Amino acid sequence: MLIVPVWCEWGSAATLDKYVGETVSRILFLSEDPISETKLLPLIPLAPGAPLTEEAVRRSLEVLYATRLFHSIEVLAEPGPAGLIITFQVRPNYFFADFQVGGQPVLRSPLRGLSQLPLGEIYSQKKVADILLKVQGSLKNMGYFRAEVTPNIQFVSKMRLAYVKFLIQPGVRAIVGDVKVSGNPVLESQEITGKMKSKPGKLYDYTVLKRDFERIRRVYSDRGFLNASIRLGDLNYSAEQNSVSLNLAVDAGSYVYIQLKGAKIPKKRLRQLVPIYEEGSIDSDLIEEGKKNIEDYFQRSGHFDVAVDSEFIEVPEQNAYQVNYTIKRGERQKVVSVDFPGAEEFSTKELSSRLRTKAGNLIRRGQFSLDMLQEDAATIKDLYLRKGYEQVEVAPDQRRVGKSGSLAVSFRIQEGPQTTVREVKTEGTVQVATIEVLKGLNLAPGRPFSQALMDEDKRVILSRYSARGFNEAKVDTELRRPSRNQVDLTFRVVEDDKVNVSDLYVAGNQRTNRKVIAQNITVHEGYPLSPDSLLISQQKLYGLGIFDKVDILPLDVPPLNSAKPVLVHVEEASPLSVNYGVGYQSWEKFRGTFGITHNNLFGLARALSFQSRDSFQEQRAEITYKEPRLFNRDLDSFLVLYLDNIKRVGFSIFWKNVSFQILKKAHQQDKIFFRYNFETVDLSDVLINPQTVGFPGQNLRTLQLSSLSTAWLRDTRDDPFDPTSGYFNTANLTVTAKPIGSETNFVSFYGQSQASRKIGVAGSVLVSSLRVGLNQPFGSTPEVPISERFFAGGSTTLRGFPQDKAGPLDPKAVDPNTGEPLPLGGNAMIILNIESRIPVSGNVSFAPFYDTGNVFARISTIRLSGFTNNLGFGIRYKTPFGPIRLDFGFNLDRPAGIPSHQIFLTVGNPF
């Protein structure tokens, strides 16, 4: 809004002409809210010491309005002792900082789920009214037709921010009145309304009504009416009865029957292949697309000669259609080879690993389809283009071999000459050094040239400028070809102005202390305004686990003195969380877990949790306190207290433990731990012979163990519960010693390396795990306590052994339940597991495995000849809470008294 300037002489109205040409002595800014004159004065053309002109006033107003900081501006003039005094009387704009809901919490979703919130934008009553309509509409959809919603707006003048809260008084929910069906439903009204949960007398809820519509659509779809239309025709609300009458407008649409001849396809899969189902309509293009998809489906399953014909039958008078797909599958064949004649730059292995077309093996027939063949040819071409082969040609081909008509696939490659980079330089790089701009780019002298790599390098250069606050920088390229197979490349940069962060505003943190947010962001006043820093800050705040939503964005204003304010807006999650679960393992039988956590104590992102676990073999209770940013460093600390009662084979252990741990995240995937641990260990129900164990009898009582340890962990798995790729590596070194309060002295090492990768068979995963454990007593301690020894055997280690019964056994003590000798454990353990998880059908997979290794009495007794060999197979059924597995393990080197095979039923992967 622009207000016409008013010129005054000592408070009375005057004309512009009277003061034009007079010298301006002073310029003031007047506002009811705090403003910074020092930032505004350099912006305007009007300046002290200069004559007053109408042009200078007009341009000054344009500049001030262009900052978007002001809602209205009035200019006043009055003569002073040394010349004219010009006053800009301004009314600042406010910016949306936060939106909340108050009153009765009946809304199912947060405000951001109803509307795009204008965070950081200029405040306006219209935007508030628009969101108010969305809130009222959502309440009506929930049945609150009598709801009253009042927006309460708080303006914070110092920061010029507006906080909006919608206060809700919902009233009584409406009920469903009459339900009627109109239109051309074909089906009986009673059958349609019988599928609905929105029945007369029930609470009205539009979400429930939409699910009713989906159920009704499925009924029509199952009957062959693929494009049935169900919508709410009229919704009549009776304020007197507080009820809603529903009129469903139903049109059954066309009847479509799709018939397969010559082969079968599961109904669910057919709906995915034939787009008529998804589009809800029928035409020749959709029929032809369905035909190609069916051919591709059978080709992928080995029917490479499949032929599909389509027939379209119309019955217009009945609004009915029929599509017949006649399928001639042919013999099921195998891809015997995939070759790359002419390939020199890349090996067969390098090319094969990138393709979807796969050669068969003893288990699988391979993967092939014509569409897949063309996709793979394009993949190979792109690979060569990135290596500088601009003239490469890739010709896919397939031919029959042998009497069975198996398929040999080839991709004939004409590489052509390689184009390389001769020179790379920049133009326009003034504020960022050229060496910084070009460092680490794909394209450099002597390297292959490709358009794709050049585009990537342009993006890298832009990101480097953006990280320094040059968000409007532009990069163009110029190519010269000094010879046929060489290029000279110039990156032309227009840097534009650097923008920093002027002010940092934090909103939405009702519970969380502002310093927690400030400590976990990289955006600060005076720092470059960089999209990368905004994204990293957002990720770090999400990583705290205390926010449901984080928005970090600059206010909607142009830079002022090369700086812009930034808003950090958070929506806090509930600090309390509860977890529980059940599981099963052959040794433990049924087990249950329960936990409760408060993860934002005192608003400082501190966490306090209680976790418990109970089964027939173990009872555990644990309390953990987490202190983030220990000593204001990037360190997390944990104080843990737990009680753990475990029944092992041959003895029971009761642990009382307290530990203090410091966690340092070295890189994105690496974690380093430092831990002090103090515990008392009570042994009971000891069935083994102390003399056989080989250590003094006093160790079979209550022990005090005090230790210092350090550990390293790296986890790159794509899914920690059911990985298909990546690694899990960990190493732990512990020193338990008398000088720090222990009753025994020993050093312990435990390491594990697990790898998962996809193998040639479609969807198959090869998983391997190597575990090594070593104990060594020292000083006056002759032997490591049995509670700290290593045990193996069971569903997660050596699956040809019963629980814990690999390694040294006590010949004079037997398990009262099985009659088998009892394990003594050992000071050394090496276990290698290799398992292949091969999909069979749906969620079911087959898992052959090989386990080897053993437990050894001492490190000095480790021998390859002492390794045991365990073969077996398992069945896996994938569920949302982890795989249910049934494993059959066979011991090829079973000790005397140990069964030759084991069966394990467990929830979760073995390692």
XYZ file of N, CA and C in Angstrom, residues 511-688:
534
model
N 8.637 -26.722 24.106
C 9.249 -27.511 25.173
C 10.773 -27.488 25.088
N 11.295 -27.437 23.898
C 12.732 -27.580 23.676
C 13.457 -26.265 23.878
N 14.562 -26.318 24.631
C 15.372 -25.130 24.864
C 16.001 -24.668 23.556
N 16.030 -23.345 23.357
C 16.557 -22.791 22.107
C 18.012 -23.175 21.883
N 18.770 -23.342 22.961
C 20.198 -23.642 22.787
C 20.408 -25.034 22.197
N 19.449 -25.951 22.426
C 19.548 -27.277 21.815
C 19.481 -27.149 20.297
N 18.595 -26.284 19.833
C 18.475 -26.061 18.388
C 19.721 -25.377 17.864
N 20.199 -24.342 18.577
C 21.369 -23.594 18.120
C 22.609 -24.486 18.046
N 22.736 -25.452 18.964
C 23.905 -26.324 18.989
C 23.898 -27.359 17.867
N 22.749 -27.573 17.276
C 22.630 -28.649 16.294
C 22.343 -28.137 14.890
N 22.672 -26.893 14.632
C 22.516 -26.360 13.285
C 23.821 -25.703 12.852
N 23.993 -25.602 11.559
C 25.187 -24.954 10.999
C 24.849 -23.583 10.426
N 23.620 -23.126 10.629
C 23.182 -21.809 10.157
C 23.252 -20.842 11.337
N 24.072 -19.819 11.207
C 24.214 -18.843 12.281
C 24.341 -17.441 11.681
N 24.073 -16.456 12.504
C 24.156 -15.069 12.053
C 25.572 -14.756 11.570
N 25.655 -14.151 10.391
C 26.944 -13.817 9.811
C 27.523 -14.901 8.929
N 26.938 -16.116 8.959
C 27.410 -17.210 8.120
C 26.803 -17.081 6.722
N 27.450 -17.675 5.705
C 26.850 -17.665 4.364
C 25.487 -18.362 4.363
N 24.548 -17.792 3.643
C 23.223 -18.390 3.505
C 23.303 -19.434 2.391
N 23.399 -20.685 2.785
C 23.637 -21.772 1.844
C 22.538 -22.812 1.944
N 21.959 -23.231 0.805
C 20.968 -24.323 0.848
C 21.526 -25.592 1.475
N 22.826 -25.862 1.257
C 23.432 -27.052 1.860
C 23.418 -26.966 3.378
N 23.765 -25.801 3.915
C 23.773 -25.661 5.373
C 22.362 -25.736 5.942
N 21.376 -25.238 5.198
C 19.985 -25.354 5.653
C 19.576 -26.830 5.711
N 19.955 -27.606 4.683
C 19.597 -29.020 4.633
C 20.315 -29.815 5.718
N 21.615 -29.551 5.908
C 22.374 -30.265 6.944
C 21.803 -29.958 8.321
N 21.459 -28.696 8.554
C 20.867 -28.314 9.836
C 19.538 -29.022 10.055
N 18.738 -29.097 9.016
C 17.450 -29.793 9.116
C 17.664 -31.264 9.463
N 18.620 -31.909 8.805
C 18.892 -33.322 9.072
C 19.381 -33.538 10.499
N 20.225 -32.626 10.986
C 20.741 -32.772 12.340
C 19.630 -32.610 13.375
N 18.710 -31.695 13.132
C 17.591 -31.526 14.070
C 16.665 -32.737 14.041
N 16.417 -33.272 12.848
C 15.629 -34.504 12.772
C 16.335 -35.640 13.519
N 17.685 -35.658 13.420
C 18.446 -36.727 14.054
C 18.323 -36.748 15.564
N 17.906 -35.644 16.189
C 17.702 -35.624 17.635
C 16.537 -36.509 18.054
N 15.606 -36.746 17.130
C 14.455 -37.594 17.439
C 13.397 -36.934 18.289
N 13.421 -35.608 18.388
C 12.449 -34.925 19.249
C 11.505 -34.033 18.451
N 11.664 -34.013 17.119
C 10.820 -33.166 16.286
C 10.102 -34.008 15.231
N 8.816 -33.710 15.034
C 8.052 -34.328 13.950
C 8.298 -33.631 12.621
N 8.543 -32.325 12.666
C 8.704 -31.546 11.439
C 9.699 -30.426 11.704
N 10.602 -30.243 10.736
C 11.585 -29.171 10.815
C 11.593 -28.427 9.493
N 11.417 -27.115 9.539
C 11.532 -26.251 8.364
C 12.575 -25.186 8.660
N 13.546 -25.052 7.768
C 14.548 -23.986 7.892
C 14.568 -23.244 6.566
N 14.193 -21.989 6.591
C 14.039 -21.254 5.348
C 14.268 -19.769 5.578
N 14.792 -19.064 4.565
C 14.932 -17.611 4.692
C 13.570 -16.932 4.607
N 13.435 -15.804 5.271
C 12.196 -15.035 5.157
C 12.031 -14.538 3.725
N 10.783 -14.326 3.344
C 10.454 -13.965 1.964
C 10.719 -12.475 1.720
N 12.009 -12.122 1.783
C 12.425 -10.742 1.519
C 13.699 -10.795 0.687
N 13.952 -9.756 -0.114
C 15.235 -9.697 -0.833
C 16.363 -9.379 0.152
N 17.611 -9.672 -0.218
C 18.736 -9.378 0.688
C 18.810 -7.896 1.020
N 19.059 -7.617 2.264
C 19.258 -6.251 2.730
C 20.701 -6.142 3.205
N 21.477 -5.270 2.531
C 22.911 -5.183 2.814
C 23.564 -6.555 2.715
N 23.165 -7.307 1.653
C 23.729 -8.635 1.353
C 23.479 -9.633 2.470
N 22.334 -9.542 3.119
C 22.010 -10.498 4.188
C 20.497 -10.690 4.252
N 20.094 -11.888 4.674
C 18.679 -12.207 4.826
C 18.470 -12.915 6.164
N 17.318 -12.688 6.801
C 17.008 -13.429 8.027
C 16.527 -14.840 7.692
N 16.759 -15.765 8.623
C 16.390 -17.169 8.448
C 15.490 -17.597 9.598
N 14.453 -18.359 9.256
C 13.513 -18.879 10.247
C 13.734 -20.372 10.426
N 13.894 -20.805 11.666
C 13.944 -22.228 12.015
C 12.637 -22.564 12.714
N 11.814 -23.332 12.051
C 10.510 -23.683 12.624
C 10.461 -25.179 12.886
N 10.068 -25.539 14.104
C 10.007 -26.950 14.487
C 8.624 -27.284 15.019
N 8.244 -28.521 14.795
C 7.050 -29.085 15.440
C 7.520 -30.224 16.317
N 7.288 -30.101 17.603
C 7.821 -31.068 18.560
C 6.998 -32.348 18.582
N 7.719 -33.452 18.666
C 7.076 -34.751 18.815
C 6.744 -34.972 20.284
N 5.888 -35.920 20.531
C 5.600 -36.278 21.917
C 6.875 -36.817 22.554
N 7.263 -36.319 23.725
C 8.512 -36.788 24.332
C 8.440 -38.220 24.845
N 7.241 -38.721 25.060
C 7.073 -40.073 25.587
C 6.794 -41.056 24.463
N 7.462 -42.174 24.488
C 7.195 -43.243 23.526
C 7.220 -44.577 24.250
N 6.385 -45.467 23.808
C 6.275 -46.810 24.395
C 6.507 -47.834 23.306
N 7.307 -48.845 23.596
C 7.508 -49.930 22.639
C 7.305 -51.262 23.330
N 6.830 -52.213 22.573
C 6.625 -53.565 23.111
C 6.652 -54.543 21.953
N 6.909 -55.780 22.260
C 6.960 -56.786 21.205
C 7.029 -58.182 21.771
N 6.822 -59.141 20.902
C 6.926 -60.555 21.258
C 7.792 -61.237 20.218
N 8.432 -62.326 20.613
C 9.265 -63.085 19.702
C 9.348 -64.527 20.137
N 10.064 -65.289 19.339
C 10.213 -66.709 19.671
C 11.571 -67.184 19.189
N 12.215 -67.995 20.002
C 13.454 -68.645 19.637
C 13.446 -70.034 20.265
N 14.021 -70.988 19.565
C 13.962 -72.374 20.040
C 14.526 -72.520 21.444
N 15.600 -71.787 21.770
C 16.206 -71.904 23.094
C 15.424 -71.114 24.135
N 15.106 -69.854 23.826
C 14.403 -69.014 24.793
C 12.919 -69.313 24.879
N 12.378 -69.912 23.837
C 10.928 -70.056 23.677
C 10.338 -68.649 23.456
N 9.155 -68.415 23.986
C 8.528 -67.109 23.785
C 9.205 -66.053 24.649
N 9.360 -64.865 24.067
C 9.941 -63.763 24.815
C 9.119 -62.504 24.556
N 9.093 -61.635 25.531
C 8.383 -60.366 25.397
C 9.279 -59.215 25.783
N 9.066 -58.077 25.161
C 9.838 -56.875 25.480
C 8.889 -55.715 25.736
N 9.313 -54.826 26.605
C 8.525 -53.623 26.892
C 9.488 -52.498 27.225
N 9.191 -51.309 26.739
C 10.038 -50.166 27.038
C 9.263 -48.869 27.012
N 9.751 -47.892 27.771
C 9.163 -46.556 27.767
C 10.318 -45.553 27.815
N 10.206 -44.499 27.011
C 11.299 -43.543 26.872
C 10.769 -42.118 26.904
N 11.455 -41.263 27.629
C 11.246 -39.811 27.548
C 12.508 -39.247 26.908
N 12.380 -38.719 25.672
C 13.575 -38.331 24.929
C 13.814 -36.822 24.860
N 13.170 -36.062 25.745
C 13.421 -34.619 25.761
C 13.282 -34.087 27.184
N 14.060 -34.664 28.092
C 14.013 -34.238 29.488
C 14.453 -32.788 29.621
N 13.673 -32.006 30.361
C 13.988 -30.610 30.656
C 14.147 -29.769 29.392
N 13.648 -30.271 28.259
C 13.766 -29.546 27.001
C 15.175 -29.489 26.457
N 16.060 -30.395 26.902
C 17.471 -30.374 26.515
C 17.860 -31.592 25.696
N 16.898 -32.282 25.114
C 17.140 -33.465 24.279
C 17.800 -34.587 25.063
N 17.741 -34.533 26.370
C 18.219 -35.645 27.188
C 17.173 -36.746 27.185
N 17.617 -37.976 27.330
C 16.676 -39.093 27.251
C 16.830 -39.987 28.466
N 15.711 -40.484 28.937
C 15.681 -41.466 30.018
C 14.756 -42.585 29.587
N 15.255 -43.816 29.613
C 14.440 -44.927 29.119
C 14.527 -46.117 30.056
N 13.471 -46.875 30.040
C 13.418 -48.155 30.749
C 13.052 -49.230 29.740
N 13.851 -50.301 29.701
C 13.609 -51.409 28.791
C 13.628 -52.708 29.577
N 12.723 -53.603 29.238
C 12.690 -54.904 29.914
C 12.503 -56.012 28.891
N 12.978 -57.180 29.243
C 12.901 -58.351 28.378
C 12.666 -59.561 29.271
N 11.754 -60.424 28.861
C 11.406 -61.573 29.705
C 11.170 -62.794 28.827
N 11.826 -63.883 29.180
C 11.614 -65.156 28.484
C 11.868 -66.275 29.488
N 11.782 -67.507 29.026
C 12.011 -68.636 29.921
C 13.490 -68.730 30.325
N 14.391 -68.116 29.539
C 15.820 -68.237 29.804
C 16.453 -66.942 30.282
N 15.769 -65.808 30.131
C 16.383 -64.537 30.501
C 15.340 -63.554 30.993
N 15.725 -62.817 32.048
C 14.926 -61.704 32.540
C 15.874 -60.517 32.700
N 15.540 -59.420 32.035
C 16.449 -58.270 32.016
C 15.659 -56.979 32.210
N 16.200 -56.075 33.015
C 15.628 -54.738 33.194
C 16.771 -53.735 33.082
N 16.552 -52.672 32.311
C 17.626 -51.722 32.029
C 17.106 -50.300 32.067
N 17.871 -49.417 32.704
C 17.584 -47.981 32.714
C 18.765 -47.272 32.062
N 18.462 -46.397 31.078
C 19.510 -45.684 30.352
C 19.231 -44.187 30.385
N 20.265 -43.437 30.726
C 20.177 -41.979 30.667
C 21.148 -41.502 29.600
N 20.673 -40.672 28.676
C 21.503 -40.157 27.589
C 21.691 -38.653 27.765
N 22.944 -38.235 27.742
C 23.282 -36.820 27.782
C 23.921 -36.448 26.453
N 23.210 -35.707 25.588
C 23.801 -35.329 24.307
C 24.814 -34.194 24.477
N 25.755 -34.119 23.563
C 26.744 -33.043 23.520
C 27.435 -32.876 24.871
N 28.099 -33.932 25.296
C 28.850 -33.899 26.536
C 29.954 -32.839 26.443
N 30.085 -32.017 27.492
C 31.058 -30.921 27.537
C 30.896 -29.980 26.343
N 29.667 -29.877 25.855
C 29.355 -29.029 24.694
C 30.168 -29.419 23.464
N 30.495 -30.709 23.371
C 31.198 -31.259 22.220
C 30.271 -32.196 21.473
N 30.725 -32.601 20.301
C 29.929 -33.528 19.508
C 30.107 -34.950 20.039
N 29.724 -35.123 21.305
C 29.844 -36.407 21.994
C 28.518 -36.718 22.671
N 28.050 -37.940 22.548
C 26.879 -38.398 23.287
C 27.357 -39.308 24.409
N 26.800 -39.132 25.591
C 27.179 -39.979 26.724
C 25.958 -40.726 27.245
N 26.210 -41.901 27.812
C 25.142 -42.776 28.292
C 25.534 -43.340 29.658
N 24.608 -43.264 30.580
C 24.747 -43.944 31.866
C 23.721 -45.063 31.887
N 24.195 -46.295 32.066
C 23.323 -47.467 31.947
C 23.394 -48.278 33.234
N 22.239 -48.647 33.749
C 22.138 -49.571 34.875
C 21.227 -50.714 34.455
N 21.677 -51.940 34.692
C 20.785 -53.051 34.344
C 20.985 -54.240 35.270
N 19.935 -55.021 35.373
C 19.933 -56.323 36.042
C 19.602 -57.356 34.985
N 20.357 -58.456 34.978
C 20.155 -59.457 33.930
C 20.340 -60.835 34.535
N 19.320 -61.647 34.420
C 19.365 -63.020 34.920
C 19.228 -63.961 33.729
N 20.302 -64.726 33.462
C 20.332 -65.600 32.290
C 20.571 -67.034 32.741
N 19.781 -67.936 32.213
C 19.986 -69.356 32.439
C 20.705 -69.932 31.236
N 21.981 -70.294 31.436
C 22.764 -70.869 30.359
C 22.792 -72.386 30.539
N 23.408 -73.047 29.590
C 23.516 -74.507 29.655
C 24.616 -74.852 30.650
N 24.244 -75.349 31.825
C 25.222 -75.768 32.823
C 25.380 -74.822 33.989
N 24.860 -73.633 33.920
C 24.934 -72.686 35.029
C 24.009 -71.507 34.742
N 23.750 -70.702 35.767
C 22.962 -69.478 35.633
C 23.804 -68.297 36.101
N 23.521 -67.116 35.523
C 24.269 -65.907 35.848
C 23.281 -64.798 36.196
N 23.613 -64.055 37.248
C 22.839 -62.862 37.592
C 23.806 -61.684 37.613
N 23.609 -60.763 36.658
C 24.471 -59.591 36.521
C 23.812 -58.375 37.162
N 24.613 -57.593 37.884
C 24.233 -56.242 38.305
C 25.280 -55.321 37.699
N 24.858 -54.430 36.845
C 25.803 -53.697 36.021
C 25.524 -52.208 36.024
N 26.596 -51.411 36.050
C 26.501 -49.976 35.808
C 27.643 -49.609 34.863
N 27.336 -48.810 33.852
C 28.372 -48.441 32.887
C 28.170 -46.996 32.451
N 29.299 -46.397 32.075
C 29.276 -45.043 31.514
C 29.958 -45.111 30.157
N 29.284 -44.578 29.134
C 29.768 -44.732 27.763
C 29.749 -43.391 27.052
N 30.776 -43.157 26.249
C 30.850 -41.956 25.413
C 30.879 -42.400 23.958
N 30.039 -41.780 23.148
C 29.937 -42.105 21.730
C 30.415 -40.918 20.906
N 31.313 -41.201 19.963
C 31.785 -40.194 19.026
C 31.498 -40.682 17.614
N 30.758 -39.861 16.848
C 30.497 -40.188 15.457
C 31.625 -39.596 14.629
N 32.527 -40.486 14.181
C 33.713 -40.017 13.466
C 33.374 -39.568 12.058
N 32.571 -40.345 11.372
C 32.104 -40.006 10.038
C 30.625 -40.347 9.985
N 30.054 -40.228 8.806
C 28.626 -40.484 8.677
C 28.283 -41.924 9.043
N 29.215 -42.863 8.793
C 28.928 -44.273 9.025
C 29.741 -44.877 10.155
N 30.692 -44.142 10.723
C 31.565 -44.689 11.759
C 31.184 -44.150 13.130
N 31.236 -45.049 14.117
C 31.005 -44.670 15.501
C 32.125 -45.258 16.353
N 32.613 -44.464 17.305
C 33.643 -44.910 18.224
C 33.096 -44.779 19.646
N 33.264 -45.828 20.440
C 32.740 -45.877 21.799
C 33.903 -45.978 22.792
N 33.754 -45.307 23.928
C 34.638 -45.472 25.072
C 33.738 -45.781 26.268
N 34.108 -46.839 27.027
C 33.181 -47.294 28.062
C 33.933 -47.713 29.323
N 33.365 -47.309 30.464
C 33.779 -47.892 31.731
C 32.617 -48.737 32.233
N 32.937 -49.956 32.717
C 31.899 -50.903 33.094
C 32.241 -51.519 34.453
N 31.283 -51.496 35.373
C 31.451 -52.182 36.665
C 30.232 -53.079 36.865
N 30.531 -54.342 37.266
C 29.420 -55.275 37.439
C 29.781 -56.320 38.485
N 28.737 -56.842 39.104
C 28.886 -58.016 39.958
C 28.224 -59.179 39.259
N 28.874 -60.331 39.346
C 28.398 -61.527 38.654
C 28.174 -62.617 39.696
N 26.925 -63.064 39.805
C 26.585 -64.159 40.711
C 26.315 -65.411 39.894
N 27.080 -66.474 40.146
C 26.861 -67.760 39.480
C 26.025 -68.646 40.380
N 25.128 -69.400 39.769
C 24.292 -70.337 40.518
C 23.938 -71.510 39.622
N 23.386 -72.544 40.232
C 22.966 -73.750 39.501
C 24.109 -74.289 38.648
N 25.328 -74.257 39.211
C 26.496 -74.705 38.460
C 26.527 -76.221 38.428
N 26.444 -76.787 37.235
C 26.424 -78.243 37.066
C 27.772 -78.792 36.603
N 28.655 -77.926 36.109
C 29.936 -78.392 35.608
C 30.898 -78.666 36.764
